[in-house]
Amino acid sequence: MHINNTFPTNPSCLQGLRVLLVDNDVNFCNSLTPMLQSYGVKVQAAFLGEQALEIFVQWQPDVLLSDISSPNEDGYALIHQVRTLTGERGKVVPAIALTGTVTEDMYQHALLAGFSLCFAKPIVIDDFVAVLGILAIANNPHPHAN
Protein backbone atom coordinates (compact mmCIF):
# COMPACT_ATOMS: atom_id res chain seq x y z
CA MET A 1 0.00 0.00 0.00
CA HIS A 2 0.99 3.59 -0.31
CA ILE A 3 0.80 6.54 2.06
CA ASN A 4 -2.68 6.87 3.63
CA ASN A 5 -3.60 3.43 2.18
CA THR A 6 -4.32 4.92 -1.21
CA PHE A 7 -2.97 4.00 -4.61
CA PRO A 8 -1.50 6.51 -7.01
CA THR A 9 -3.84 7.58 -9.79
CA ASN A 10 -1.88 5.58 -12.35
CA PRO A 11 -0.15 2.68 -10.56
CA SER A 12 2.85 1.49 -12.57
CA CYS A 13 2.06 -2.13 -11.69
CA LEU A 14 -0.96 -1.91 -14.01
CA GLN A 15 1.04 -0.80 -17.04
CA GLY A 16 0.72 -3.54 -19.65
CA LEU A 17 -1.40 -5.80 -17.41
CA ARG A 18 -3.42 -8.06 -19.73
CA VAL A 19 -7.06 -8.40 -18.68
CA LEU A 20 -9.61 -10.59 -20.43
CA LEU A 21 -13.11 -9.19 -19.80
CA VAL A 22 -15.86 -11.76 -20.42
CA ASP A 23 -19.43 -10.49 -20.31
CA ASN A 24 -22.54 -10.62 -22.48
CA ASP A 25 -23.41 -6.99 -21.73
CA VAL A 26 -21.81 -5.00 -24.56
CA ASN A 27 -22.51 -1.69 -22.79
CA PHE A 28 -20.69 -2.89 -19.67
CA CYS A 29 -17.68 -3.96 -21.76
CA ASN A 30 -17.74 -0.69 -23.70
CA SER A 31 -17.73 1.36 -20.48
CA LEU A 32 -15.21 -0.67 -18.42
CA THR A 33 -12.66 -1.17 -21.22
CA PRO A 34 -11.66 2.49 -21.70
CA MET A 35 -11.62 3.07 -17.94
CA LEU A 36 -9.11 0.24 -17.48
CA GLN A 37 -7.14 1.32 -20.54
CA SER A 38 -6.71 4.78 -19.00
CA TYR A 39 -4.60 3.06 -16.30
CA GLY A 40 -2.39 1.36 -18.89
CA VAL A 41 -4.24 -1.96 -18.76
CA LYS A 42 -4.53 -3.94 -22.00
CA VAL A 43 -8.10 -5.20 -22.28
CA GLN A 44 -9.54 -7.84 -24.56
CA ALA A 45 -13.33 -8.30 -24.40
CA ALA A 46 -15.13 -11.56 -25.18
CA PHE A 47 -18.48 -13.21 -24.74
CA LEU A 48 -19.07 -16.32 -22.63
CA GLY A 49 -18.70 -19.55 -24.52
CA GLU A 50 -16.17 -20.76 -27.05
CA GLN A 51 -14.90 -17.29 -27.97
CA ALA A 52 -13.81 -16.55 -24.40
CA LEU A 53 -11.85 -19.76 -23.95
CA GLU A 54 -10.21 -19.39 -27.36
CA ILE A 55 -9.11 -15.84 -26.58
CA PHE A 56 -7.90 -16.93 -23.13
CA VAL A 57 -5.69 -19.64 -24.66
CA GLN A 58 -4.34 -17.46 -27.49
CA TRP A 59 -3.89 -14.17 -25.62
CA GLN A 60 -2.83 -15.56 -22.20
CA PRO A 61 -4.16 -12.76 -19.97
CA ASP A 62 -2.73 -11.89 -16.55
CA VAL A 63 -6.23 -11.56 -15.04
CA LEU A 64 -9.63 -12.91 -16.06
CA LEU A 65 -12.80 -10.92 -15.35
CA SER A 66 -15.96 -12.90 -16.00
CA ASP A 67 -19.66 -12.39 -15.49
CA ILE A 68 -20.98 -15.43 -13.64
CA SER A 69 -24.53 -15.36 -14.95
CA SER A 70 -25.49 -15.57 -18.57
CA PRO A 71 -28.50 -16.92 -20.46
CA ASN A 72 -26.45 -19.43 -22.48
CA GLU A 73 -23.35 -20.35 -20.48
CA ASP A 74 -22.28 -19.08 -17.10
CA GLY A 75 -18.92 -17.99 -15.80
CA TYR A 76 -18.72 -21.08 -13.60
CA ALA A 77 -18.34 -23.28 -16.69
CA LEU A 78 -15.69 -20.91 -18.05
CA ILE A 79 -13.67 -20.84 -14.80
CA HIS A 80 -13.80 -24.64 -14.67
CA GLN A 81 -12.34 -24.82 -18.19
CA VAL A 82 -9.73 -22.16 -17.38
CA ARG A 83 -8.66 -23.86 -14.15
CA THR A 84 -8.34 -27.19 -15.99
CA LEU A 85 -6.14 -25.54 -18.63
CA THR A 86 -4.03 -23.53 -16.23
CA GLY A 87 -3.61 -26.53 -13.95
CA GLU A 88 -2.10 -28.46 -16.84
CA ARG A 89 0.26 -25.56 -17.61
CA GLY A 90 1.14 -24.82 -14.00
CA LYS A 91 0.21 -21.11 -14.10
CA VAL A 92 -2.82 -19.98 -12.14
CA VAL A 93 -4.40 -16.83 -13.55
CA PRO A 94 -6.33 -14.73 -11.00
CA ALA A 95 -10.02 -14.55 -11.87
CA ILE A 96 -12.63 -12.09 -10.67
CA ALA A 97 -16.30 -13.03 -10.85
CA LEU A 98 -18.64 -10.19 -11.83
CA THR A 99 -22.33 -10.18 -10.96
CA GLY A 100 -25.25 -7.87 -10.39
CA THR A 101 -25.62 -8.84 -6.73
CA VAL A 102 -23.17 -10.54 -4.39
CA THR A 103 -24.60 -12.65 -1.60
CA GLU A 104 -22.52 -14.65 0.89
CA ASP A 105 -23.63 -17.93 -0.74
CA MET A 106 -22.79 -16.65 -4.23
CA TYR A 107 -19.40 -15.38 -3.05
CA GLN A 108 -18.56 -18.75 -1.47
CA HIS A 109 -19.75 -20.60 -4.59
CA ALA A 110 -17.58 -18.38 -6.81
CA LEU A 111 -14.50 -19.00 -4.63
CA LEU A 112 -15.11 -22.75 -4.55
CA ALA A 113 -15.56 -22.76 -8.33
CA GLY A 114 -12.09 -21.25 -8.80
CA PHE A 115 -12.56 -17.49 -8.81
CA SER A 116 -10.15 -15.42 -6.72
CA LEU A 117 -12.68 -12.68 -5.88
CA CYS A 118 -16.23 -11.58 -6.58
CA PHE A 119 -17.27 -8.00 -7.49
CA ALA A 120 -20.76 -6.55 -7.79
CA LYS A 121 -21.80 -4.42 -10.74
CA PRO A 122 -21.75 -1.53 -11.19
CA ILE A 123 -18.05 -1.49 -10.43
CA VAL A 124 -16.51 1.33 -8.42
CA ILE A 125 -13.50 1.89 -10.67
CA ASP A 126 -11.10 3.20 -7.99
CA ASP A 127 -11.71 0.15 -5.77
CA PHE A 128 -11.51 -2.18 -8.74
CA VAL A 129 -8.23 -0.69 -9.98
CA ALA A 130 -6.77 -1.02 -6.47
CA VAL A 131 -7.69 -4.72 -6.44
CA LEU A 132 -6.17 -5.21 -9.91
CA GLY A 133 -3.00 -3.54 -8.64
CA ILE A 134 -2.83 -5.91 -5.69
CA LEU A 135 -3.36 -8.92 -7.98
CA ALA A 136 -0.69 -7.66 -10.39
CA ILE A 137 1.83 -7.23 -7.56
CA ALA A 138 0.92 -10.57 -5.94
CA ASN A 139 1.40 -12.45 -9.22
CA ASN A 140 4.59 -10.63 -10.21
CA PRO A 141 6.19 -9.22 -7.04
CA HIS A 142 9.51 -8.57 -8.80
CA PRO A 143 8.52 -7.28 -12.26
CA HIS A 144 12.01 -5.97 -13.01
CA ALA A 145 13.84 -9.14 -11.90
CA ASN A 146 13.53 -10.77 -15.33
Tab-separated table of C-alpha atoms in Angstrom:
chain	number	residue	atom	x	y	z
A	1	MET	CA	0.000	0.000	0.000
A	2	HIS	CA	0.987	3.594	-0.314
A	3	ILE	CA	0.800	6.543	2.063
A	4	ASN	CA	-2.678	6.868	3.626
A	5	ASN	CA	-3.596	3.434	2.185
A	6	THR	CA	-4.316	4.918	-1.212
A	7	PHE	CA	-2.973	3.996	-4.609
A	8	PRO	CA	-1.497	6.512	-7.012
A	9	THR	CA	-3.844	7.577	-9.787
A	10	ASN	CA	-1.883	5.584	-12.346
A	11	PRO	CA	-0.150	2.681	-10.564
A	12	SER	CA	2.849	1.487	-12.572
A	13	CYS	CA	2.064	-2.129	-11.685
A	14	LEU	CA	-0.959	-1.911	-14.007
A	15	GLN	CA	1.040	-0.796	-17.039
A	16	GLY	CA	0.716	-3.539	-19.651
A	17	LEU	CA	-1.400	-5.797	-17.411
A	18	ARG	CA	-3.422	-8.056	-19.734
A	19	VAL	CA	-7.063	-8.404	-18.681
A	20	LEU	CA	-9.612	-10.589	-20.427
A	21	LEU	CA	-13.114	-9.195	-19.805
A	22	VAL	CA	-15.856	-11.762	-20.417
A	23	ASP	CA	-19.426	-10.494	-20.307
A	24	ASN	CA	-22.542	-10.619	-22.482
A	25	ASP	CA	-23.405	-6.986	-21.732
A	26	VAL	CA	-21.814	-4.997	-24.562
A	27	ASN	CA	-22.511	-1.693	-22.788
A	28	PHE	CA	-20.685	-2.890	-19.665
A	29	CYS	CA	-17.678	-3.962	-21.756
A	30	ASN	CA	-17.735	-0.694	-23.698
A	31	SER	CA	-17.731	1.357	-20.481
A	32	LEU	CA	-15.211	-0.671	-18.421
A	33	THR	CA	-12.665	-1.174	-21.221
A	34	PRO	CA	-11.663	2.492	-21.704
A	35	MET	CA	-11.620	3.073	-17.939
A	36	LEU	CA	-9.108	0.244	-17.476
A	37	GLN	CA	-7.136	1.319	-20.538
A	38	SER	CA	-6.708	4.784	-19.001
A	39	TYR	CA	-4.600	3.058	-16.300
A	40	GLY	CA	-2.390	1.357	-18.893
A	41	VAL	CA	-4.239	-1.959	-18.756
A	42	LYS	CA	-4.527	-3.936	-22.001
A	43	VAL	CA	-8.102	-5.195	-22.279
A	44	GLN	CA	-9.541	-7.843	-24.562
A	45	ALA	CA	-13.335	-8.297	-24.405
A	46	ALA	CA	-15.125	-11.555	-25.181
A	47	PHE	CA	-18.476	-13.212	-24.736
A	48	LEU	CA	-19.065	-16.319	-22.629
A	49	GLY	CA	-18.698	-19.551	-24.524
A	50	GLU	CA	-16.174	-20.765	-27.054
A	51	GLN	CA	-14.898	-17.293	-27.970
A	52	ALA	CA	-13.813	-16.546	-24.396
A	53	LEU	CA	-11.847	-19.757	-23.947
A	54	GLU	CA	-10.214	-19.392	-27.362
A	55	ILE	CA	-9.113	-15.835	-26.576
A	56	PHE	CA	-7.898	-16.927	-23.130
A	57	VAL	CA	-5.694	-19.638	-24.660
A	58	GLN	CA	-4.340	-17.462	-27.491
A	59	TRP	CA	-3.890	-14.172	-25.616
A	60	GLN	CA	-2.835	-15.559	-22.195
A	61	PRO	CA	-4.162	-12.756	-19.968
A	62	ASP	CA	-2.730	-11.890	-16.553
A	63	VAL	CA	-6.226	-11.557	-15.036
A	64	LEU	CA	-9.631	-12.912	-16.058
A	65	LEU	CA	-12.803	-10.917	-15.351
A	66	SER	CA	-15.963	-12.898	-16.002
A	67	ASP	CA	-19.663	-12.393	-15.485
A	68	ILE	CA	-20.975	-15.432	-13.644
A	69	SER	CA	-24.530	-15.362	-14.953
A	70	SER	CA	-25.492	-15.573	-18.567
A	71	PRO	CA	-28.496	-16.924	-20.463
A	72	ASN	CA	-26.453	-19.429	-22.482
A	73	GLU	CA	-23.352	-20.347	-20.480
A	74	ASP	CA	-22.283	-19.085	-17.098
A	75	GLY	CA	-18.923	-17.989	-15.800
A	76	TYR	CA	-18.723	-21.083	-13.601
A	77	ALA	CA	-18.343	-23.277	-16.692
A	78	LEU	CA	-15.687	-20.907	-18.049
A	79	ILE	CA	-13.674	-20.839	-14.804
A	80	HIS	CA	-13.796	-24.641	-14.666
A	81	GLN	CA	-12.339	-24.824	-18.186
A	82	VAL	CA	-9.734	-22.158	-17.381
A	83	ARG	CA	-8.662	-23.862	-14.149
A	84	THR	CA	-8.341	-27.185	-15.988
A	85	LEU	CA	-6.140	-25.542	-18.632
A	86	THR	CA	-4.026	-23.527	-16.234
A	87	GLY	CA	-3.611	-26.532	-13.946
A	88	GLU	CA	-2.101	-28.462	-16.844
A	89	ARG	CA	0.259	-25.561	-17.613
A	90	GLY	CA	1.140	-24.816	-14.003
A	91	LYS	CA	0.213	-21.110	-14.097
A	92	VAL	CA	-2.820	-19.978	-12.138
A	93	VAL	CA	-4.403	-16.831	-13.551
A	94	PRO	CA	-6.325	-14.729	-11.002
A	95	ALA	CA	-10.016	-14.549	-11.870
A	96	ILE	CA	-12.632	-12.091	-10.667
A	97	ALA	CA	-16.303	-13.032	-10.849
A	98	LEU	CA	-18.638	-10.193	-11.831
A	99	THR	CA	-22.326	-10.182	-10.960
A	100	GLY	CA	-25.253	-7.871	-10.386
A	101	THR	CA	-25.619	-8.845	-6.733
A	102	VAL	CA	-23.174	-10.536	-4.392
A	103	THR	CA	-24.604	-12.653	-1.597
A	104	GLU	CA	-22.525	-14.647	0.893
A	105	ASP	CA	-23.630	-17.928	-0.742
A	106	MET	CA	-22.787	-16.646	-4.226
A	107	TYR	CA	-19.404	-15.381	-3.051
A	108	GLN	CA	-18.563	-18.745	-1.473
A	109	HIS	CA	-19.745	-20.603	-4.593
A	110	ALA	CA	-17.582	-18.377	-6.805
A	111	LEU	CA	-14.502	-19.002	-4.631
A	112	LEU	CA	-15.107	-22.750	-4.546
A	113	ALA	CA	-15.556	-22.759	-8.328
A	114	GLY	CA	-12.093	-21.254	-8.799
A	115	PHE	CA	-12.558	-17.491	-8.811
A	116	SER	CA	-10.154	-15.421	-6.716
A	117	LEU	CA	-12.676	-12.679	-5.880
A	118	CYS	CA	-16.229	-11.575	-6.585
A	119	PHE	CA	-17.272	-7.995	-7.493
A	120	ALA	CA	-20.760	-6.551	-7.790
A	121	LYS	CA	-21.796	-4.422	-10.742
A	122	PRO	CA	-21.752	-1.531	-11.194
A	123	ILE	CA	-18.054	-1.491	-10.433
A	124	VAL	CA	-16.507	1.330	-8.419
A	125	ILE	CA	-13.501	1.894	-10.674
A	126	ASP	CA	-11.099	3.200	-7.993
A	127	ASP	CA	-11.713	0.153	-5.771
A	128	PHE	CA	-11.513	-2.179	-8.736
A	129	VAL	CA	-8.228	-0.692	-9.979
A	130	ALA	CA	-6.769	-1.017	-6.469
A	131	VAL	CA	-7.688	-4.718	-6.442
A	132	LEU	CA	-6.175	-5.205	-9.909
A	133	GLY	CA	-3.000	-3.539	-8.644
A	134	ILE	CA	-2.829	-5.913	-5.689
A	135	LEU	CA	-3.362	-8.924	-7.981
A	136	ALA	CA	-0.690	-7.655	-10.387
A	137	ILE	CA	1.831	-7.233	-7.559
A	138	ALA	CA	0.919	-10.566	-5.942
A	139	ASN	CA	1.404	-12.448	-9.216
A	140	ASN	CA	4.586	-10.625	-10.210
A	141	PRO	CA	6.189	-9.222	-7.039
A	142	HIS	CA	9.515	-8.566	-8.797
A	143	PRO	CA	8.524	-7.277	-12.256
A	144	HIS	CA	12.012	-5.969	-13.009
A	145	ALA	CA	13.835	-9.140	-11.904
A	146	ASN	CA	13.532	-10.771	-15.331
